[in-house]
């Protein structure tokens, strides 16, 4: 009876698309920090990783608004140059001077899910350029993007000790709109597979999805993780380039122009 129940339950898990194998990001593989020096994670005041981010200038980290909202600069830190969360000797943990949240942000599934963190000291890691309006080709359905993060490796599982990556093709806006009634195609895109199985998950939010050496999207939201017909949704960065440039390219306070 007990064995039958286990059998039935595991069959239900398989058919519901919950990632039983419990692989990485979900269904991904390990990635090196050397090849992706601009990917960072955010920790709370207990040192617990809860979101991702991208170095977009020496003192600026782009993340999701929902990762930063309600937090003071002293409540979180940026960890850079560290692939293994337990390897405290690698990379660095940096304090914040300021948090900017997009002024139109209300909720992740309404768009504008963007925040820029200003660091107290510059990072020695190469920044990643953001996608611009001219980069529209990167958002064509089928474009192979790569998402990175230390998020959960199954929908209800633990976050990853190691940096993980997964290749996720851009899906047509029509498909995203059928999946989610609140999908806003000008501000968001969705990526993944109709069958689910490979996806970002909780803890990956705020982190990068990239192609062609550019930041194409910021991991934002979705219904569960790796579920059939419920792809991950990402901030369409090219649409926000004009909002981000003044914040990202601002000289650090205290630096005076010659
Ligand atoms: C989250 O809660 C989250 N499957 C991140 C990504 C996705 C869903 C939820 C996409 O941070």
mmCIF file of C-alpha atoms and ligand atoms in Angstrom:
data_model
loop_
_atom_site.group_PDB
_atom_site.id
_atom_site.type_symbol
_atom_site.label_atom_id
_atom_site.label_comp_id
_atom_site.label_asym_id
_atom_site.label_seq_id
_atom_site.Cartn_x
_atom_site.Cartn_y
_atom_site.Cartn_z
ATOM 1 C CA UNK A 1 0.000 0.000 0.000
ATOM 2 C CA UNK A 2 2.746 2.363 1.045
ATOM 3 C CA UNK A 3 4.827 1.355 -1.995
ATOM 4 C CA UNK A 4 1.857 1.857 -4.293
ATOM 5 C CA UNK A 5 1.297 5.310 -2.803
ATOM 6 C CA UNK A 6 4.946 6.202 -3.418
ATOM 7 C CA UNK A 7 4.628 4.890 -6.985
ATOM 8 C CA UNK A 8 1.447 6.875 -7.644
ATOM 9 C CA UNK A 9 2.922 10.022 -6.066
ATOM 10 C CA UNK A 10 6.134 9.850 -8.083
ATOM 11 C CA UNK A 11 4.131 9.249 -11.280
ATOM 12 C CA UNK A 12 2.050 12.335 -10.410
ATOM 13 C CA UNK A 13 5.230 14.358 -9.887
ATOM 14 C CA UNK A 14 6.610 13.256 -13.248
ATOM 15 C CA UNK A 15 3.401 14.060 -15.152
ATOM 16 C CA UNK A 16 2.938 17.419 -13.355
ATOM 17 C CA UNK A 17 6.308 18.539 -14.698
ATOM 18 C CA UNK A 18 7.832 19.107 -11.272
ATOM 19 C CA UNK A 19 11.564 18.593 -11.748
ATOM 20 C CA UNK A 20 12.010 15.200 -10.083
ATOM 21 C CA UNK A 21 15.619 14.835 -11.181
ATOM 22 C CA UNK A 22 16.349 17.963 -9.132
ATOM 23 C CA UNK A 23 18.992 19.351 -11.447
ATOM 24 C CA UNK A 24 20.354 22.893 -11.397
ATOM 25 C CA UNK A 25 18.811 26.378 -11.902
ATOM 26 C CA UNK A 26 16.308 23.659 -12.902
ATOM 27 C CA UNK A 27 17.580 21.220 -15.508
ATOM 28 C CA UNK A 28 20.806 23.172 -16.064
ATOM 29 C CA UNK A 29 24.494 22.625 -15.422
ATOM 30 C CA UNK A 30 27.330 24.230 -13.495
ATOM 31 C CA UNK A 31 28.843 27.468 -14.783
ATOM 32 C CA UNK A 32 32.195 29.024 -13.897
ATOM 33 C CA UNK A 33 32.579 32.485 -12.375
ATOM 34 C CA UNK A 34 35.682 33.048 -14.538
ATOM 35 C CA UNK A 35 33.594 32.798 -17.718
ATOM 36 C CA UNK A 36 30.801 34.924 -16.190
ATOM 37 C CA UNK A 37 32.607 37.440 -13.945
ATOM 38 C CA UNK A 38 29.663 39.908 -13.935
ATOM 39 C CA UNK A 39 27.150 37.540 -12.275
ATOM 40 C CA UNK A 40 26.614 38.234 -8.540
ATOM 41 C CA UNK A 41 24.243 37.233 -5.781
ATOM 42 C CA UNK A 42 22.533 39.191 -3.032
ATOM 43 C CA UNK A 43 22.567 38.161 0.612
ATOM 44 C CA UNK A 44 20.340 39.329 3.458
ATOM 45 C CA UNK A 45 21.595 40.524 6.855
ATOM 46 C CA UNK A 46 22.062 36.861 7.884
ATOM 47 C CA UNK A 47 24.322 36.175 4.891
ATOM 48 C CA UNK A 48 21.638 34.074 3.159
ATOM 49 C CA UNK A 49 21.523 34.275 -0.657
ATOM 50 C CA UNK A 50 18.059 35.302 -1.907
ATOM 51 C CA UNK A 51 18.450 36.848 -5.403
ATOM 52 C CA UNK A 52 20.875 37.331 -8.280
ATOM 53 C CA UNK A 53 22.253 40.397 -10.053
ATOM 54 C CA UNK A 54 24.581 41.623 -12.782
ATOM 55 C CA UNK A 55 27.546 44.007 -12.594
ATOM 56 C CA UNK A 56 26.717 46.683 -15.211
ATOM 57 C CA UNK A 57 29.339 49.270 -14.109
ATOM 58 C CA UNK A 58 32.154 49.083 -11.522
ATOM 59 C CA UNK A 59 29.908 50.362 -8.691
ATOM 60 C CA UNK A 60 26.484 49.336 -10.119
ATOM 61 C CA UNK A 61 24.577 46.061 -9.916
ATOM 62 C CA UNK A 62 21.302 45.575 -11.807
ATOM 63 C CA UNK A 63 18.730 43.324 -10.111
ATOM 64 C CA UNK A 64 14.942 42.959 -9.841
ATOM 65 C CA UNK A 65 12.889 45.592 -7.988
ATOM 66 C CA UNK A 66 11.168 42.795 -6.045
ATOM 67 C CA UNK A 67 14.603 41.754 -4.695
ATOM 68 C CA UNK A 68 15.324 45.225 -3.276
ATOM 69 C CA UNK A 69 11.895 46.632 -2.353
ATOM 70 C CA UNK A 70 11.431 47.279 1.354
ATOM 71 C CA UNK A 71 15.117 46.835 2.093
ATOM 72 C CA UNK A 72 17.528 49.533 3.249
ATOM 73 C CA UNK A 73 21.073 49.620 1.795
ATOM 74 C CA UNK A 74 22.384 48.294 5.124
ATOM 75 C CA UNK A 75 20.086 45.229 4.937
ATOM 76 C CA UNK A 76 21.801 43.532 2.017
ATOM 77 C CA UNK A 77 25.178 42.836 0.461
ATOM 78 C CA UNK A 78 26.408 41.958 -3.031
ATOM 79 C CA UNK A 79 28.669 38.906 -3.323
ATOM 80 C CA UNK A 80 30.878 38.998 -6.453
ATOM 81 C CA UNK A 81 33.555 36.674 -7.829
ATOM 82 C CA UNK A 82 32.300 33.666 -5.844
ATOM 83 C CA UNK A 83 31.024 30.574 -7.702
ATOM 84 C CA UNK A 84 30.607 28.390 -4.572
ATOM 85 C CA UNK A 85 28.558 30.077 -1.843
ATOM 86 C CA UNK A 86 30.529 28.179 0.834
ATOM 87 C CA UNK A 87 33.935 29.340 -0.460
ATOM 88 C CA UNK A 88 34.242 32.430 1.723
ATOM 89 C CA UNK A 89 37.854 33.006 0.618
ATOM 90 C CA UNK A 90 36.929 33.655 -3.022
ATOM 91 C CA UNK A 91 35.586 36.919 -4.408
ATOM 92 C CA UNK A 92 34.179 39.568 -2.105
ATOM 93 C CA UNK A 93 31.078 40.668 -0.235
ATOM 94 C CA UNK A 94 30.421 44.392 -0.740
ATOM 95 C CA UNK A 95 28.135 46.796 1.146
ATOM 96 C CA UNK A 96 25.691 49.180 -0.556
ATOM 97 C CA UNK A 97 25.634 52.978 -0.647
ATOM 98 C CA UNK A 98 22.216 53.317 -2.337
ATOM 99 C CA UNK A 99 19.222 51.481 -3.856
ATOM 100 C CA UNK A 100 17.313 52.819 -6.903
ATOM 101 C CA UNK A 101 14.001 51.181 -7.747
ATOM 102 C CA UNK A 102 12.209 51.918 -11.052
ATOM 103 C CA UNK A 103 9.683 54.612 -10.172
ATOM 104 C CA UNK A 104 6.798 52.847 -11.957
ATOM 105 C CA UNK A 105 7.386 49.500 -10.210
ATOM 106 C CA UNK A 106 4.312 48.041 -8.491
ATOM 107 C CA UNK A 107 4.589 44.250 -8.815
ATOM 108 C CA UNK A 108 6.826 41.899 -10.821
ATOM 109 C CA UNK A 109 3.975 40.744 -13.095
ATOM 110 C CA UNK A 110 3.044 44.359 -13.944
ATOM 111 C CA UNK A 111 6.513 45.197 -15.363
ATOM 112 C CA UNK A 112 9.333 47.599 -14.415
ATOM 113 C CA UNK A 113 10.825 44.922 -12.131
ATOM 114 C CA UNK A 114 14.226 46.655 -12.007
ATOM 115 C CA UNK A 115 16.528 48.010 -9.309
ATOM 116 C CA UNK A 116 20.088 49.372 -9.437
ATOM 117 C CA UNK A 117 22.303 48.912 -6.397
ATOM 118 C CA UNK A 118 25.185 51.370 -5.919
ATOM 119 C CA UNK A 119 28.140 49.740 -4.188
ATOM 120 C CA UNK A 120 30.360 51.306 -1.543
ATOM 121 C CA UNK A 121 33.451 50.322 -3.550
ATOM 122 C CA UNK A 122 34.111 49.431 -7.190
ATOM 123 C CA UNK A 123 34.314 45.776 -8.196
ATOM 124 C CA UNK A 124 37.343 44.428 -10.068
ATOM 125 C CA UNK A 125 35.085 42.338 -12.349
ATOM 126 C CA UNK A 126 34.265 43.103 -15.975
ATOM 127 C CA UNK A 127 30.768 44.638 -16.296
ATOM 128 C CA UNK A 128 28.228 43.258 -18.801
ATOM 129 C CA UNK A 129 26.700 45.771 -21.264
ATOM 130 C CA UNK A 130 22.894 45.992 -21.321
ATOM 131 C CA UNK A 131 20.877 45.309 -24.481
ATOM 132 C CA UNK A 132 19.803 48.434 -26.348
ATOM 133 C CA UNK A 133 16.747 49.137 -28.558
ATOM 134 C CA UNK A 134 18.939 48.277 -31.595
ATOM 135 C CA UNK A 135 19.345 44.732 -30.208
ATOM 136 C CA UNK A 136 15.784 43.697 -31.148
ATOM 137 C CA UNK A 137 17.098 40.579 -32.948
ATOM 138 C CA UNK A 138 18.045 39.091 -29.552
ATOM 139 C CA UNK A 139 14.338 38.966 -28.635
ATOM 140 C CA UNK A 140 13.244 37.002 -31.731
ATOM 141 C CA UNK A 141 11.519 33.704 -30.842
ATOM 142 C CA UNK A 142 14.029 30.854 -30.836
ATOM 143 C CA UNK A 143 17.052 32.990 -29.846
ATOM 144 C CA UNK A 144 19.092 30.859 -27.461
ATOM 145 C CA UNK A 145 19.615 32.769 -24.214
ATOM 146 C CA UNK A 146 21.570 31.632 -21.184
ATOM 147 C CA UNK A 147 20.201 32.211 -17.650
ATOM 148 C CA UNK A 148 22.494 32.086 -14.610
ATOM 149 C CA UNK A 149 21.949 31.857 -10.874
ATOM 150 C CA UNK A 150 22.152 30.179 -7.501
ATOM 151 C CA UNK A 151 18.374 29.652 -7.238
ATOM 152 C CA UNK A 152 16.354 26.567 -6.409
ATOM 153 C CA UNK A 153 17.138 23.397 -8.349
ATOM 154 C CA UNK A 154 13.558 22.118 -7.992
ATOM 155 C CA UNK A 155 10.290 23.983 -7.433
ATOM 156 C CA UNK A 156 10.165 23.351 -3.687
ATOM 157 C CA UNK A 157 13.835 22.488 -3.212
ATOM 158 C CA UNK A 158 16.855 24.277 -1.838
ATOM 159 C CA UNK A 159 18.822 26.982 -3.617
ATOM 160 C CA UNK A 160 22.055 25.890 -5.321
ATOM 161 C CA UNK A 161 25.450 25.955 -3.588
ATOM 162 C CA UNK A 162 27.123 26.488 -6.979
ATOM 163 C CA UNK A 163 26.502 28.902 -9.855
ATOM 164 C CA UNK A 164 24.306 27.176 -12.445
ATOM 165 C CA UNK A 165 23.235 27.979 -16.013
ATOM 166 C CA UNK A 166 20.572 26.855 -18.453
ATOM 167 C CA UNK A 167 19.966 27.562 -22.139
ATOM 168 C CA UNK A 168 16.430 28.883 -22.682
ATOM 169 C CA UNK A 169 15.050 29.892 -26.107
ATOM 170 C CA UNK A 170 12.935 33.045 -26.393
ATOM 171 C CA UNK A 171 9.263 32.050 -26.793
ATOM 172 C CA UNK A 172 6.758 33.928 -28.994
ATOM 173 C CA UNK A 173 4.895 36.754 -27.207
ATOM 174 C CA UNK A 174 1.608 35.142 -28.264
ATOM 175 C CA UNK A 175 2.585 31.994 -26.335
ATOM 176 C CA UNK A 176 3.551 34.020 -23.219
ATOM 177 C CA UNK A 177 0.226 35.889 -23.374
ATOM 178 C CA UNK A 178 -1.680 32.583 -23.551
ATOM 179 C CA UNK A 179 0.309 31.288 -20.569
ATOM 180 C CA UNK A 180 -0.233 34.419 -18.478
ATOM 181 C CA UNK A 181 -3.151 36.900 -18.901
ATOM 182 C CA UNK A 182 -1.089 39.666 -17.228
ATOM 183 C CA UNK A 183 1.882 39.311 -19.662
ATOM 184 C CA UNK A 184 2.941 42.738 -21.092
ATOM 185 C CA UNK A 185 4.882 42.141 -24.306
ATOM 186 C CA UNK A 186 6.502 45.597 -24.466
ATOM 187 C CA UNK A 187 8.036 45.237 -20.985
ATOM 188 C CA UNK A 188 8.649 41.481 -20.672
ATOM 189 C CA UNK A 189 9.557 38.380 -22.647
ATOM 190 C CA UNK A 190 9.312 34.748 -21.714
ATOM 191 C CA UNK A 191 11.841 31.989 -22.375
ATOM 192 C CA UNK A 192 12.010 28.248 -21.941
ATOM 193 C CA UNK A 193 10.268 25.174 -23.321
ATOM 194 C CA UNK A 194 6.581 24.373 -23.766
ATOM 195 C CA UNK A 195 7.197 21.125 -21.888
ATOM 196 C CA UNK A 196 8.839 22.917 -18.939
ATOM 197 C CA UNK A 197 11.630 20.865 -17.305
ATOM 198 C CA UNK A 198 14.342 23.570 -17.695
ATOM 199 C CA UNK A 199 13.764 26.948 -16.050
ATOM 200 C CA UNK A 200 14.867 29.572 -13.567
ATOM 201 C CA UNK A 201 13.342 29.404 -10.082
ATOM 202 C CA UNK A 202 13.094 31.206 -6.752
ATOM 203 C CA UNK A 203 16.486 32.694 -5.855
ATOM 204 C CA UNK A 204 17.395 33.242 -9.530
ATOM 205 C CA UNK A 205 15.301 36.440 -9.613
ATOM 206 C CA UNK A 206 17.252 39.593 -10.344
ATOM 207 C CA UNK A 207 19.927 37.561 -12.121
ATOM 208 C CA UNK A 208 20.969 37.707 -15.770
ATOM 209 C CA UNK A 209 19.745 36.042 -18.941
ATOM 210 C CA UNK A 210 22.309 36.767 -21.638
ATOM 211 C CA UNK A 211 23.278 36.370 -25.296
ATOM 212 C CA UNK A 212 25.940 37.831 -27.560
ATOM 213 C CA UNK A 213 27.825 39.316 -24.593
ATOM 214 C CA UNK A 214 24.832 41.419 -23.526
ATOM 215 C CA UNK A 215 22.316 41.482 -20.702
ATOM 216 C CA UNK A 216 19.063 40.656 -22.534
ATOM 217 C CA UNK A 217 16.804 40.154 -19.494
ATOM 218 C CA UNK A 218 16.503 40.083 -15.714
ATOM 219 C CA UNK A 219 14.826 37.035 -14.150
ATOM 220 C CA UNK A 220 11.482 38.253 -12.818
ATOM 221 C CA UNK A 221 8.544 35.865 -12.323
ATOM 222 C CA UNK A 222 6.566 32.799 -13.415
ATOM 223 C CA UNK A 223 4.031 30.320 -12.060
ATOM 224 C CA UNK A 224 6.024 27.750 -10.137
ATOM 225 C CA UNK A 225 9.164 26.509 -11.865
ATOM 226 C CA UNK A 226 9.768 24.286 -14.895
ATOM 227 C CA UNK A 227 6.016 23.575 -15.263
ATOM 228 C CA UNK A 228 4.604 22.679 -18.670
ATOM 229 C CA UNK A 229 3.049 25.780 -20.285
ATOM 230 C CA UNK A 230 4.355 28.114 -17.546
ATOM 231 C CA UNK A 231 7.672 29.553 -18.781
ATOM 232 C CA UNK A 232 9.841 31.969 -16.836
ATOM 233 C CA UNK A 233 9.246 35.673 -17.471
ATOM 234 C CA UNK A 234 12.107 38.170 -17.826
ATOM 235 C CA UNK A 235 12.373 41.978 -17.924
ATOM 236 C CA UNK A 236 12.869 43.140 -21.548
ATOM 237 C CA UNK A 237 16.043 45.151 -20.852
ATOM 238 C CA UNK A 238 16.267 46.898 -24.270
ATOM 239 C CA UNK A 239 12.968 48.641 -23.432
ATOM 240 C CA UNK A 240 14.469 50.088 -20.220
ATOM 241 C CA UNK A 241 17.902 51.116 -21.532
ATOM 242 C CA UNK A 242 16.908 54.791 -21.556
ATOM 243 C CA UNK A 243 15.686 54.600 -17.925
ATOM 244 C CA UNK A 244 18.797 52.716 -16.821
ATOM 245 C CA UNK A 245 21.596 54.706 -18.485
ATOM 246 C CA UNK A 246 21.329 57.823 -16.277
ATOM 247 C CA UNK A 247 21.436 55.626 -13.154
ATOM 248 C CA UNK A 248 24.071 53.128 -14.320
ATOM 249 C CA UNK A 249 26.371 55.684 -15.961
ATOM 250 C CA UNK A 250 26.161 58.223 -13.093
ATOM 251 C CA UNK A 251 29.546 59.016 -11.628
ATOM 252 C CA UNK A 252 29.925 57.567 -8.151
ATOM 253 C CA UNK A 253 29.138 60.213 -5.518
ATOM 254 C CA UNK A 254 32.316 61.821 -4.255
ATOM 255 C CA UNK A 255 34.002 61.586 -7.658
ATOM 256 C CA UNK A 256 34.432 65.072 -9.071
ATOM 257 C CA UNK A 257 34.785 65.715 -12.795
ATOM 258 C CA UNK A 258 38.094 67.338 -13.808
HETATM 259 C C1 LIG B 1 10.949 33.680 -8.033
HETATM 260 O O1 LIG B 1 10.049 33.511 -7.229
HETATM 261 C C2 LIG B 1 10.835 33.091 -9.392
HETATM 262 N N1 LIG B 1 10.210 30.016 -13.199
HETATM 263 C C3 LIG B 1 11.869 33.207 -10.295
HETATM 264 C C4 LIG B 1 11.753 32.654 -11.541
HETATM 265 C C5 LIG B 1 10.596 32.003 -11.895
HETATM 266 C C6 LIG B 1 9.555 31.883 -11.004
HETATM 267 C C7 LIG B 1 9.669 32.429 -9.751
HETATM 268 C C8 LIG B 1 10.498 31.406 -13.262
HETATM 269 O O2 LIG B 1 11.958 34.327 -7.730
#
